Short mmCIF file of C-alpha atoms and ligand atoms in Angstrom, two decimals:
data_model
loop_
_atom_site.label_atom_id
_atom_site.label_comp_id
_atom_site.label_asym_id
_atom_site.label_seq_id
_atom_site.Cartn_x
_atom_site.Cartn_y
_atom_site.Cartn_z
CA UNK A 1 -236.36 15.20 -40.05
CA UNK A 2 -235.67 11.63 -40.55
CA UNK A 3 -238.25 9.07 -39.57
CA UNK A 4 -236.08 6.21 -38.04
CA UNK A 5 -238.00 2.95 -36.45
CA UNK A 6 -236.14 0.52 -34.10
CA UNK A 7 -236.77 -2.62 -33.13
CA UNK A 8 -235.47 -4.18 -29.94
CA UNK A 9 -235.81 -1.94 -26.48
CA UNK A 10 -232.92 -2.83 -24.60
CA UNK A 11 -229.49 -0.99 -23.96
CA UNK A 12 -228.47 -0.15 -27.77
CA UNK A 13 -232.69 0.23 -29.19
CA UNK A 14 -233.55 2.78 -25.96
CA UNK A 15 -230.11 4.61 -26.01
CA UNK A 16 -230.35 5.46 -30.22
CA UNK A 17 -233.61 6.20 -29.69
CA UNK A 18 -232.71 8.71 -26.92
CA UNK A 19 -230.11 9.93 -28.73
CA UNK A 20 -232.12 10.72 -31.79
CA UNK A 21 -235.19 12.15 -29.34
CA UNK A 22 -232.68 14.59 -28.07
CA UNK A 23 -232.03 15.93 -31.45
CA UNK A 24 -235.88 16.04 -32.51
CA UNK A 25 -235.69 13.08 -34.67
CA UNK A 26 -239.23 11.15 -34.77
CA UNK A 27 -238.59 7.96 -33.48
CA UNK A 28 -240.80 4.85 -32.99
CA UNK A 29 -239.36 1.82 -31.15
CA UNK A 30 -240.84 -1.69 -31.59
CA UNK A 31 -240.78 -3.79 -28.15
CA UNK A 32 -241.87 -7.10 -27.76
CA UNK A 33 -242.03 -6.86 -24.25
CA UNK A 34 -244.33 -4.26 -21.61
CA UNK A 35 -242.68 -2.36 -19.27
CA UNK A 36 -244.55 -4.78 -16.70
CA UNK A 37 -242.75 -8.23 -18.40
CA UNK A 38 -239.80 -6.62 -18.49
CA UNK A 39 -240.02 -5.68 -14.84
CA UNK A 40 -241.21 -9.39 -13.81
CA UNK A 41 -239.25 -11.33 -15.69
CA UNK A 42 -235.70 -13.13 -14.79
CA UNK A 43 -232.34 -10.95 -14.39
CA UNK A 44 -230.43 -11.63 -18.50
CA UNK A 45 -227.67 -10.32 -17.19
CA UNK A 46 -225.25 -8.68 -14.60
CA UNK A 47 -225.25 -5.29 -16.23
CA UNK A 48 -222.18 -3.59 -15.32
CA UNK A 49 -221.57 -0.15 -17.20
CA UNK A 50 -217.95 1.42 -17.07
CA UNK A 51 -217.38 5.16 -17.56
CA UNK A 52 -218.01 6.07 -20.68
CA UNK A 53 -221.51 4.14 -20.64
CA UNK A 54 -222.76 5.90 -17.59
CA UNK A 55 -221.25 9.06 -19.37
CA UNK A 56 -223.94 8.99 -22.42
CA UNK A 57 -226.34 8.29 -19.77
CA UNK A 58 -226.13 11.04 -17.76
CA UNK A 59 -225.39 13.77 -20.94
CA UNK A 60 -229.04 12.10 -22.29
CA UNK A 61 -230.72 12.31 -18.05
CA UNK A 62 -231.19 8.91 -17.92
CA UNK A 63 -229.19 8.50 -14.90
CA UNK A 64 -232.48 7.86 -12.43
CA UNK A 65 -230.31 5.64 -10.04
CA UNK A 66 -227.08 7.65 -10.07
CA UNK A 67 -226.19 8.30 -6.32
CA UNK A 68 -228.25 4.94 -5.14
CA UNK A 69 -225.41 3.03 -3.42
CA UNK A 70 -222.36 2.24 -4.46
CA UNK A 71 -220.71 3.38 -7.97
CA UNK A 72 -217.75 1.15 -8.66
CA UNK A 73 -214.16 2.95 -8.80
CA UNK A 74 -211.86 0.19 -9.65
CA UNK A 75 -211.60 -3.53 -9.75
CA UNK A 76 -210.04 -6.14 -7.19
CA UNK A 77 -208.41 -8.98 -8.80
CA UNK A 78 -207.10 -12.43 -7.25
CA UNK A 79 -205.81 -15.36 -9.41
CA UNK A 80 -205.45 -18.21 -7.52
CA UNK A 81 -202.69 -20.97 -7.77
CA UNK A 82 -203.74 -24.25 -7.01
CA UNK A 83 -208.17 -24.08 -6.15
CA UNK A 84 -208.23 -22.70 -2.67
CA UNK A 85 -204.87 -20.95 -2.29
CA UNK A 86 -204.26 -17.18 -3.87
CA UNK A 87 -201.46 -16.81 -6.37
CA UNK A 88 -201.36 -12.78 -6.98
CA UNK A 89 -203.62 -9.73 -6.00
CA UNK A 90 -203.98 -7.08 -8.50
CA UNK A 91 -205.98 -3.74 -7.87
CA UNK A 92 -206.40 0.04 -9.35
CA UNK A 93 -208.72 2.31 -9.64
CA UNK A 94 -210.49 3.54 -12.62
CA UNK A 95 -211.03 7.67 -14.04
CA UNK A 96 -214.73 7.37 -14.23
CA UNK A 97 -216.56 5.20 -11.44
CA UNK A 98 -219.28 2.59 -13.47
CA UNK A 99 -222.38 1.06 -11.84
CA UNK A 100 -224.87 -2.21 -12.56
CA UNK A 101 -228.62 -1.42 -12.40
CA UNK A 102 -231.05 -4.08 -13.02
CA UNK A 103 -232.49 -4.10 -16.45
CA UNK A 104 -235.80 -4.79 -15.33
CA UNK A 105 -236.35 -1.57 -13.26
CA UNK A 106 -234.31 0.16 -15.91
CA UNK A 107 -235.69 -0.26 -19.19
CA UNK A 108 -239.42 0.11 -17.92
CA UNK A 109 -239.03 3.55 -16.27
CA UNK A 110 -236.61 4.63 -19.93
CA UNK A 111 -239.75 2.90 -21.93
CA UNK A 112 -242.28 5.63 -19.69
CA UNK A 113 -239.93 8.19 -20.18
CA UNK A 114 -238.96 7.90 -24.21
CA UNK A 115 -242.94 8.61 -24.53
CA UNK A 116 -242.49 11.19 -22.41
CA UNK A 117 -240.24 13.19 -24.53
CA UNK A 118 -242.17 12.63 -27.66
CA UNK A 119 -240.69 9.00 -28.93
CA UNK A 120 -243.75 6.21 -30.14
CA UNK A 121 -243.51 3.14 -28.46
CA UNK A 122 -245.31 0.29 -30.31
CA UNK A 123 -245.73 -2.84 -27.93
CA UNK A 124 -245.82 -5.94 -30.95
CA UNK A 125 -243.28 -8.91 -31.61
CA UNK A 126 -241.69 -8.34 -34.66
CA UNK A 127 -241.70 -10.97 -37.37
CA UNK A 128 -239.89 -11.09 -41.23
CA UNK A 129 -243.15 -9.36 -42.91
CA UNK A 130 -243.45 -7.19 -39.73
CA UNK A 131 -239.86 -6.10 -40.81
CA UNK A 132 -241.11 -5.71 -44.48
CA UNK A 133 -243.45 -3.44 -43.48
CA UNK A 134 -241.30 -1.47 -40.89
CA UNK A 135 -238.56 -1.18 -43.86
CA UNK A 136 -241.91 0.26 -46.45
CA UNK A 137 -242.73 3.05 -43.34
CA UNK A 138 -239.48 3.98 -41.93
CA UNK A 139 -236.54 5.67 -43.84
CA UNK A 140 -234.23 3.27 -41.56
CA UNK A 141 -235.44 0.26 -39.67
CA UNK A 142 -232.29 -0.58 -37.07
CA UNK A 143 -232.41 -4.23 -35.72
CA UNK A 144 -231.28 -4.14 -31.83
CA UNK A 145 -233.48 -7.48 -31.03
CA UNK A 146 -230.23 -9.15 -29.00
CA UNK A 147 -228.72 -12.22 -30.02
CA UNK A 148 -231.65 -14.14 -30.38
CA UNK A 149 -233.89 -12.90 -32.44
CA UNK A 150 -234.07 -13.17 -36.39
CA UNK A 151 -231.71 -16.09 -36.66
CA UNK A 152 -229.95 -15.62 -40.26
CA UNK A 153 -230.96 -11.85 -41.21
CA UNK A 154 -227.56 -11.12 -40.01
CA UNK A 155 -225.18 -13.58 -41.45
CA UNK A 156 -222.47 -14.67 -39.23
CA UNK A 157 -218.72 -13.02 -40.06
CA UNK A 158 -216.52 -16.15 -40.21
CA UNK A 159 -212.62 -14.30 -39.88
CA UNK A 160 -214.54 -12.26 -37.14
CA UNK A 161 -216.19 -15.25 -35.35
CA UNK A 162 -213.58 -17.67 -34.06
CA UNK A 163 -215.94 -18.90 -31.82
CA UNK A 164 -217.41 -22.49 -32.78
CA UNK A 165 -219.22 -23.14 -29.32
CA UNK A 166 -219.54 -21.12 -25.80
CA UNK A 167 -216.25 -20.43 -23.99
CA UNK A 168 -218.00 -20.22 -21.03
CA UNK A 169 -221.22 -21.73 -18.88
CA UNK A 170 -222.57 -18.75 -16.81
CA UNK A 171 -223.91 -18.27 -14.02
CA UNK A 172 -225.76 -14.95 -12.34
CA UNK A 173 -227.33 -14.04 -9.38
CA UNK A 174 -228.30 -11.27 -7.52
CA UNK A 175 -227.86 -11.92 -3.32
CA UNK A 176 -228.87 -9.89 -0.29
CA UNK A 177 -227.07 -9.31 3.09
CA UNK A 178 -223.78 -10.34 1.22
CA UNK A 179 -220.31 -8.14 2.67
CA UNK A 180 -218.61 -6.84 -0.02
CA UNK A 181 -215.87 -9.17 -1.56
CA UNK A 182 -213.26 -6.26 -2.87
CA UNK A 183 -210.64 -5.38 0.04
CA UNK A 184 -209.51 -2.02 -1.77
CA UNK A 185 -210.11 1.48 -0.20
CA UNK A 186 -213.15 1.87 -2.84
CA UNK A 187 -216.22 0.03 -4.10
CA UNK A 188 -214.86 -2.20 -6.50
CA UNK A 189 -215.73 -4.91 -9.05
CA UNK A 190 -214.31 -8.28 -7.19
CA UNK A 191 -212.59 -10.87 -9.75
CA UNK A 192 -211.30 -14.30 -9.11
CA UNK A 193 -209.37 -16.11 -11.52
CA UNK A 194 -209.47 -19.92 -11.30
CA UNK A 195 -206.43 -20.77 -14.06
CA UNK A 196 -207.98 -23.84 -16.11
CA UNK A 197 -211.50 -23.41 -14.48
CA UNK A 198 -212.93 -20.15 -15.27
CA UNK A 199 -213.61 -16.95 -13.31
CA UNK A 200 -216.11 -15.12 -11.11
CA UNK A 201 -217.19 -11.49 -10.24
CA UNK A 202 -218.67 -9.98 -7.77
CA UNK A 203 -220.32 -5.97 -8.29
CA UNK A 204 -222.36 -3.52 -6.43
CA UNK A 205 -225.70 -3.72 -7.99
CA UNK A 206 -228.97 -1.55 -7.89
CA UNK A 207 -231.86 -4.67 -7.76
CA UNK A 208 -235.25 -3.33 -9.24
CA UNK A 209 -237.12 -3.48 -6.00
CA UNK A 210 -234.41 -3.88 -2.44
CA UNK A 211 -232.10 -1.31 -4.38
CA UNK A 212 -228.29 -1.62 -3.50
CA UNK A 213 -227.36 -5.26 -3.33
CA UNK A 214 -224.51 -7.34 -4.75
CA UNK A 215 -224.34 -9.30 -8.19
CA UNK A 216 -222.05 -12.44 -9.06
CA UNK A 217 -221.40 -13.75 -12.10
CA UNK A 218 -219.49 -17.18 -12.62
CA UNK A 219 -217.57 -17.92 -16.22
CA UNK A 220 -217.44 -21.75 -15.82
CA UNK A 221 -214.93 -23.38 -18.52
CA UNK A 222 -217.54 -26.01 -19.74
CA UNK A 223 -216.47 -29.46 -17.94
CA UNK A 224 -214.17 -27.83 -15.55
CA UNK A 225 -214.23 -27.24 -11.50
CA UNK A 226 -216.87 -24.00 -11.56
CA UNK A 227 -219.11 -25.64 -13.95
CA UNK A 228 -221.57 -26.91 -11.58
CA UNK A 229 -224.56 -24.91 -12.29
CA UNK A 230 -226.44 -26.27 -15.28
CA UNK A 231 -228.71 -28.01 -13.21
CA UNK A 232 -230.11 -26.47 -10.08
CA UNK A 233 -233.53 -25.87 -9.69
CA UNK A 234 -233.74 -22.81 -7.83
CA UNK A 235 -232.59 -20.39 -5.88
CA UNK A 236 -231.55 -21.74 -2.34
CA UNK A 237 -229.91 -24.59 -5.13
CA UNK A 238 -227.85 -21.80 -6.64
CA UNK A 239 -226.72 -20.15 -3.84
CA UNK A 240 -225.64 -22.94 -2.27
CA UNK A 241 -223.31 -24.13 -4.96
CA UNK A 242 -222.20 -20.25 -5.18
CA UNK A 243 -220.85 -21.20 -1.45
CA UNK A 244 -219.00 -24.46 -2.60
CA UNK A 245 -217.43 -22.73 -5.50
CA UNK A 246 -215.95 -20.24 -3.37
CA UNK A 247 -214.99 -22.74 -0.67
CA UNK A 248 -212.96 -24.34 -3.23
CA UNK A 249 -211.75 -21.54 -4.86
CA UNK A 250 -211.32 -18.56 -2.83
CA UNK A 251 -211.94 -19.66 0.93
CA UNK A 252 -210.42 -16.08 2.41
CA UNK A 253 -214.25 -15.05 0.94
CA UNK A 254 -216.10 -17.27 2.36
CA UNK A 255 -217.02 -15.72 5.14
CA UNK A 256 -218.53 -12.98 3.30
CA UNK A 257 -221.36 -14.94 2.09
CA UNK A 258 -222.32 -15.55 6.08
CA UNK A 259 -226.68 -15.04 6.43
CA UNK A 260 -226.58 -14.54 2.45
CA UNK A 261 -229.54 -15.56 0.14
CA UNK A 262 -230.28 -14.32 -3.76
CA UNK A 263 -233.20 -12.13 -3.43
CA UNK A 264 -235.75 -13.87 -5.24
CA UNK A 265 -236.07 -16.66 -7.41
CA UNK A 266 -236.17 -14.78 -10.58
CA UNK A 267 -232.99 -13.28 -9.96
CA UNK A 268 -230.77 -15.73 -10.62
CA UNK A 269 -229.63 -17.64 -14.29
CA UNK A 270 -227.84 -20.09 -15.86
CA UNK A 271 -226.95 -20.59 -19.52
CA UNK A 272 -224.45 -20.15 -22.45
CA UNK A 273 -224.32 -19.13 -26.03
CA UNK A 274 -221.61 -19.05 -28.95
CA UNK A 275 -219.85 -15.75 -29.22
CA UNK A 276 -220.29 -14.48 -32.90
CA UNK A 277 -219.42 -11.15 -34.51
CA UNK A 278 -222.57 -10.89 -37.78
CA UNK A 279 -222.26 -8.49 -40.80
CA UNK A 280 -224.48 -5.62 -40.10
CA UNK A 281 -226.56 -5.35 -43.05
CA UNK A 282 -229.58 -7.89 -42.88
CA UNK A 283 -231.61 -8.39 -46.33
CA UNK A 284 -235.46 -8.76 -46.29
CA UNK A 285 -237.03 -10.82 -48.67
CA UNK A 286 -238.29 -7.76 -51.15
CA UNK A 287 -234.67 -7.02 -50.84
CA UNK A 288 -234.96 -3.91 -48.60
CA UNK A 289 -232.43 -4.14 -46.23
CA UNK A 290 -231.93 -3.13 -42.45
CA UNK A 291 -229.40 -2.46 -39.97
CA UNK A 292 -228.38 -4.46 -37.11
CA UNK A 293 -227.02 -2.87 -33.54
CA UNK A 294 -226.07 -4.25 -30.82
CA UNK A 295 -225.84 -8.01 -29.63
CA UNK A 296 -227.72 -8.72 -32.73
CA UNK A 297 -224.36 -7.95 -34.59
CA UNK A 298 -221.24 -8.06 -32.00
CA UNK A 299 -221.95 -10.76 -29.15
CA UNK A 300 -219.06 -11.62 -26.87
CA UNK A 301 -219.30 -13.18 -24.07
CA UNK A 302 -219.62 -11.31 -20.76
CA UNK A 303 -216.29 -12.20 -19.38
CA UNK A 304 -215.19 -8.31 -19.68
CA UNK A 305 -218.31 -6.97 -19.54
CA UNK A 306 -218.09 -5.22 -22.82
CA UNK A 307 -221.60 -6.62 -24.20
CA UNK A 308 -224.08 -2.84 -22.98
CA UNK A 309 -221.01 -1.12 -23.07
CA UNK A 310 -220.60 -1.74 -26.68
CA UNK A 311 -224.05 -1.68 -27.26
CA UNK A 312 -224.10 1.72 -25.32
CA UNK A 313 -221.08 3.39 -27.72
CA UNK A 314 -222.34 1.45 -30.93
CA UNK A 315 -225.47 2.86 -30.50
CA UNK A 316 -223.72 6.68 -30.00
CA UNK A 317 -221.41 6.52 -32.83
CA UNK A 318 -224.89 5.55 -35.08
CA UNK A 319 -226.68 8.37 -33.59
CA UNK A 320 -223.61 10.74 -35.01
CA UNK A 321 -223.46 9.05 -38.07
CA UNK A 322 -226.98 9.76 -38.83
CA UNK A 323 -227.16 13.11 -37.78
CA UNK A 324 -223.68 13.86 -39.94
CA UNK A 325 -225.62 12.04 -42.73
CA UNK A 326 -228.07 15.03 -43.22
CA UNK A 327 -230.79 14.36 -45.35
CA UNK A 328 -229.14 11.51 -47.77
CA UNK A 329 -230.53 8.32 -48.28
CA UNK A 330 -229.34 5.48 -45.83
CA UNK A 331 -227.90 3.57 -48.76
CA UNK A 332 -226.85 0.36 -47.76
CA UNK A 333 -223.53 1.72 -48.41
CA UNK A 334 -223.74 3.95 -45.73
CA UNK A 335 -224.70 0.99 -43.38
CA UNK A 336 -221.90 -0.79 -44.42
CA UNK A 337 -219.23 1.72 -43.49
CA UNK A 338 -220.70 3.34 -40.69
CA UNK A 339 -220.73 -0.30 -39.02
CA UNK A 340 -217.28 -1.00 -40.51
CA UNK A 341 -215.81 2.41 -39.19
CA UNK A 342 -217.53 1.46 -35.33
CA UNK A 343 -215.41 -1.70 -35.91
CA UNK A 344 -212.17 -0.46 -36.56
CA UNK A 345 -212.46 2.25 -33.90
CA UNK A 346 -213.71 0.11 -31.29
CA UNK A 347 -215.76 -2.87 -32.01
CA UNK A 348 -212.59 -5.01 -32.70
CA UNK A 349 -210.66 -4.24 -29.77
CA UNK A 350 -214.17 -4.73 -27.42
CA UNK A 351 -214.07 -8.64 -29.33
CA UNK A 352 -210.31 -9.01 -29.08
CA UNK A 353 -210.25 -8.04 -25.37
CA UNK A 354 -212.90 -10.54 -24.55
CA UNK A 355 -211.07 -13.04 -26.42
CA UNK A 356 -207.72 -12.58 -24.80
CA UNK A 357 -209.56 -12.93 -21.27
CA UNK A 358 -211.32 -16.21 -22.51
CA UNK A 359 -207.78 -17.72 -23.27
CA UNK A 360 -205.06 -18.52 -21.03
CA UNK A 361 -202.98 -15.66 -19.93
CA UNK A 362 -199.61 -15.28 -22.47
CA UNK A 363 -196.92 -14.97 -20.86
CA UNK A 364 -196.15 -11.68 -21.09
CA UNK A 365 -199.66 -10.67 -19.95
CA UNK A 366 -198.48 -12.82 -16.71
CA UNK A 367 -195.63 -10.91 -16.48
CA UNK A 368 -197.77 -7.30 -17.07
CA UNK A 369 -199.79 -8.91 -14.06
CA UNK A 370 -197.19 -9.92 -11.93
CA UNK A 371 -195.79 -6.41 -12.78
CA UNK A 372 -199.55 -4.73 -11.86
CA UNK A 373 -199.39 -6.78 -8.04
CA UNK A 374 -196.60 -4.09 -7.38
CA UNK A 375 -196.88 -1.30 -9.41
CA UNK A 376 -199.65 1.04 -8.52
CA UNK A 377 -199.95 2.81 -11.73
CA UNK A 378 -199.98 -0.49 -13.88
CA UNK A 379 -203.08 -1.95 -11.75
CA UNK A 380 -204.90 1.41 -12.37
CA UNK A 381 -204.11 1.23 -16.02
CA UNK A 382 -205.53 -2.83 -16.59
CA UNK A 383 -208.87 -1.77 -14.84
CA UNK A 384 -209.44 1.31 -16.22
CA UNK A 385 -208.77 0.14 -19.66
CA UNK A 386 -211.83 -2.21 -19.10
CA UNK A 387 -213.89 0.35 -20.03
CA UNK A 388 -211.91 1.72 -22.89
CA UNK A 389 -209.87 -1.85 -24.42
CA UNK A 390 -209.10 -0.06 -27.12
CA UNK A 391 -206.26 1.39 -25.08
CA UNK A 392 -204.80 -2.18 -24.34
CA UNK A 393 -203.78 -1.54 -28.05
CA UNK A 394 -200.85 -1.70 -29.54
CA UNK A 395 -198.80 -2.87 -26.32
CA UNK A 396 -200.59 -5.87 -25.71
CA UNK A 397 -199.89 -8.03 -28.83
CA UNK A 398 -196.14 -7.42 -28.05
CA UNK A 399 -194.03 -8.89 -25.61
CA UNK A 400 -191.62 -5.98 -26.15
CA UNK A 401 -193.93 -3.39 -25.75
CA UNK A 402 -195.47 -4.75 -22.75
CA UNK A 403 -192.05 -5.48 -21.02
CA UNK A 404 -191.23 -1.69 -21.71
CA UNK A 405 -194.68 -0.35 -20.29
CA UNK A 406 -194.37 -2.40 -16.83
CA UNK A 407 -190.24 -0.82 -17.07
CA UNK A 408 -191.63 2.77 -17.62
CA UNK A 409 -193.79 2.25 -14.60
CA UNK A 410 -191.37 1.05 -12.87
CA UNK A 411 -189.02 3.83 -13.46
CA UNK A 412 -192.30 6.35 -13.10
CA UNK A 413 -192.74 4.97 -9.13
CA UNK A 414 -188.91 4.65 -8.01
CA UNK A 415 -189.08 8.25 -9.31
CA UNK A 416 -192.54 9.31 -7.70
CA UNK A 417 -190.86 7.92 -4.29
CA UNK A 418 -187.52 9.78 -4.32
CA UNK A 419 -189.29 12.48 -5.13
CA UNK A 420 -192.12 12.18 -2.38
CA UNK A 421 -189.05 11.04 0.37
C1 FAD B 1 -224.93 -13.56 -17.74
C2 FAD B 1 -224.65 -12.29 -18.48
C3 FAD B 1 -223.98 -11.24 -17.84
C4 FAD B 1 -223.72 -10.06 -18.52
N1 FAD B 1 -223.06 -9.05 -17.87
C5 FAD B 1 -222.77 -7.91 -18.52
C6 FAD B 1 -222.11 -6.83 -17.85
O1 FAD B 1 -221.83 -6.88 -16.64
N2 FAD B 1 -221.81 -5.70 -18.58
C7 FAD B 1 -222.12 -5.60 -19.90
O2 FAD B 1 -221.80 -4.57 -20.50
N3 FAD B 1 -222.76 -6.60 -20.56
C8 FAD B 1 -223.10 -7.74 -19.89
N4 FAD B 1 -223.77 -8.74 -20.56
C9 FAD B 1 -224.12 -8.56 -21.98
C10 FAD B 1 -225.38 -7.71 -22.15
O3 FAD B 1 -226.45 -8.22 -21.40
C11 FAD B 1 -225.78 -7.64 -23.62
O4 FAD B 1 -224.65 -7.43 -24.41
C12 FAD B 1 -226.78 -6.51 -23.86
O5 FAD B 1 -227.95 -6.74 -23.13
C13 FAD B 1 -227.08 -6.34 -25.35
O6 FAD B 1 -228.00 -5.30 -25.52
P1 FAD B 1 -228.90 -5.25 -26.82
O7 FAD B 1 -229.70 -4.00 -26.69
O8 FAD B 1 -228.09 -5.45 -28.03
O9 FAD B 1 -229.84 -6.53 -26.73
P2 FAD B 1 -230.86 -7.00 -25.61
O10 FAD B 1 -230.52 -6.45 -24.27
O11 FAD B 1 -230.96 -8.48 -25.74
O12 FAD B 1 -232.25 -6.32 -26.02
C14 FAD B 1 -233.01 -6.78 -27.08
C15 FAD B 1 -234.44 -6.36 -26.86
O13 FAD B 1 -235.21 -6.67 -28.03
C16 FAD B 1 -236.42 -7.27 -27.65
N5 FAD B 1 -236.83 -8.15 -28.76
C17 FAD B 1 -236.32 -9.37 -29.08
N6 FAD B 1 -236.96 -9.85 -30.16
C18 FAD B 1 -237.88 -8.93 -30.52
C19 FAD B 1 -238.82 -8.87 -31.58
N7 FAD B 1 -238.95 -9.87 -32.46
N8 FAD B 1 -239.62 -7.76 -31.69
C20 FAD B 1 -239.49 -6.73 -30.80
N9 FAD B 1 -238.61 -6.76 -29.78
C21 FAD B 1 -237.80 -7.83 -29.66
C22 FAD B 1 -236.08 -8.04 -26.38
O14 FAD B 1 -237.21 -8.27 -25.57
C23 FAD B 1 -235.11 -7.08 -25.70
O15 FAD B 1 -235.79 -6.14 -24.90
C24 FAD B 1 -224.07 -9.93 -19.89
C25 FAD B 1 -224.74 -10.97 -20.54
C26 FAD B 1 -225.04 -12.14 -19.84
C27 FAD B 1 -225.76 -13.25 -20.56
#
């Protein structure tokens, strides 16, 4: 069996090392954080999985929270027209419900429970010579550190990376006592869509200590009428510009935030960072080289939520690679195209997706909208495709092709009705 050392223990380090667990491989996985810092630290994200994500989960019984409050089953979209008045409502329902669990209850209970099924957990910060030495023990060191660590191992892919500066200035809380945004029959993910401000999204959410409770993340166009986060100093701060922005924005929801509070003050964030797709292989100094997963290599912004979803199905295909690899040296070949071959399957679609959201709507995609208000089937498709963008492929590049999906809809319901009269 391979010996196979990772470094980084968040979603893509814990799921490959899972992964490889379940198939006997010995694994040892580097963290710089306890299970105790992780659990007391501040929320990093809003940490919605779709389908497929919980999917790998639950085939590896890592599920722990599965059937704790809401799952989501669709998503409930309004773009507004001018701030405060509601242009279009969109909804459908997904295949596979997703869910958001906090990362901090998440990771530590996944840390306790890799050692349980025989993985070595070494609590130490990794440095460059820490790395040397990793890549002189391990037959492959993988690199899942996020997108902060190691700045330069992983140089940055220029045609992939049209990102110069963030898109976006977020925003993320977690509140209490909140009633639900999403007016569909089923738990959804809430989205408003401020044209020429930004966005924000509300999500059932499993907080590490009250349990079910709601999540919101605002996507702030820097300069623009949601950006007015940056500075608040805590949480009763945050909240209450949470309530402006949605008095501005979306009053019909106003209400909903009646006797609401975020739950603590490390649940709540604000920040930014430049989008950037890396090439995979890093090169040490002795010239040994090691293989990046994860943010560390394909960083979008969280606009579509793609960022542990991608980290999630990078982090399977790996596992198969490696197991289809046998017992051949991980060449740096092999890195190469077993990263390039996650890219063309999925990795490029999960970066063009989040780039098409972070840009004004074409308008074709307006029309596909417009189309989705009234078409049942159409809404279903745009938010189960979330989870799965590489579906929004070919037909979305063409104005054609999307003008004859929303027409074969059509056709599909006026048929579905006759035939249901
Ligand atoms: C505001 C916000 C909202 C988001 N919402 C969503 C969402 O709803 N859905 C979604 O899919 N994605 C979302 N994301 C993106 C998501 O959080 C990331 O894409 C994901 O966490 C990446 O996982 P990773 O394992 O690659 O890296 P990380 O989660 O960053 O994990 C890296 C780990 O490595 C450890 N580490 C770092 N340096 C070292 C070192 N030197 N030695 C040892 N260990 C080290 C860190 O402590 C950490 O535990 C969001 C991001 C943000 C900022």
């Amino acid at each position: 069996m391979r010996d196979i050392g990772i470094v980084g223990a968040g979603q893509a380090g814990l799921l490959l090392a899972f992964a490889l667990r379940s198939e006997g491989y010995p694994v040892t996985l580097y963290s710089d954080r306890t299970p105790e810092q992780i659990f007391n630290a501040r929320i990093q994200a809003t940490t919605y999985l779709f389908g497929r994500a919980c999917q790998y989960e639950r085939e590896l019984g890592l599920n722990f929270w599965e059937g704790q409050g809401d799952h989501s089953q669709g998503g409930d979209l309004d773009i507004c027209g001018a701030p405060g008045t509601r242009a279009l409502r969109v909804y459908g329902r997904v295949r596979v419900p997703g869910m958001a669990v906090d990362l901090r209850v998440k990771y530590p209970r996944w840390l306790g429970e890799l050692e349980r099924r025989g993985g070595t957990v070494v609590y130490h910060s990794m440095d460059s010579q820490g790395l040397e030495a990793l890549a002189s023990r391990h037959e492959l060191v993988v690199v899942t550190t996020g997108r902060n660590s190691f700045p330069g191992l992983f140089e940055r892919d220029a045609e992939r990376s049209p990102h110069t500066r963030p898109a976006r200035n977020l925003a993320a809380m977690v509140i209490r006592g909140m009633r639900t945004w999403n007016d569909t029959p089923f738990p959804a993910l809430k989205f408003v869509l401020a044209p020429g401000h930004g966005e924000y999204f509300s999500m059932p959410y499993h907080d590490r200590i009250r349990g079910p409770e709601t999540c919101i993340l605002v996507e702030a166009i820097p300069g623009q009428g949601l950006d007015r986060f940056g500075d608040a100093r805590d949480a009763a701060e945050m909240f209450a510009r949470m309530r402006g922005v949605v008095h501005d924005f979306s009053p019909w929801l106003e209400s909903r935030l009646e006797g609401a509070s975020i739950v603590d003050e490390s649940s709540w964030l604000v920040g930014g960072f430049t989008p950037m797709v890396r090439k995979p292989v890093g090169r040490l100094a002795s010239g040994k080289v090691v293989l990046g997963l994860g943010d560390a290599v394909i960083l979008n912004d969280p606009i579509a939520g793609q960022g542990l979803n991608c980290a999630s199905k990078a982090a399977h295909a790996l596992f198969e690679a490696i197991r289809e690899w046998g017992d051949r040296p991980f060449t740096e070949g092999w890195m190469q195209e077993t990263s390039e071959r996650f890219w063309q399957r999925e990795g490029k679609y999960i970066t063009a997706f989040t780039n098409l959201l972070l840009s004004p709507a074409s308008p074709h995609m307006q029309g596909f909208l417009g189309a989705a208000s009234e078409v049942r089937s159409l809404g279903d498709l745009f938010f189960d495709n979330f989870g799965e963008p590489q579906r929004f492929w070919p037909w979305i590049d063409s104005a054609e092709q999307t003008q004859a999906l929303i027409a074969e809809a059509a056709r599909a319901e006026v048929k579905q009705g006759a035939g249901g009269a």
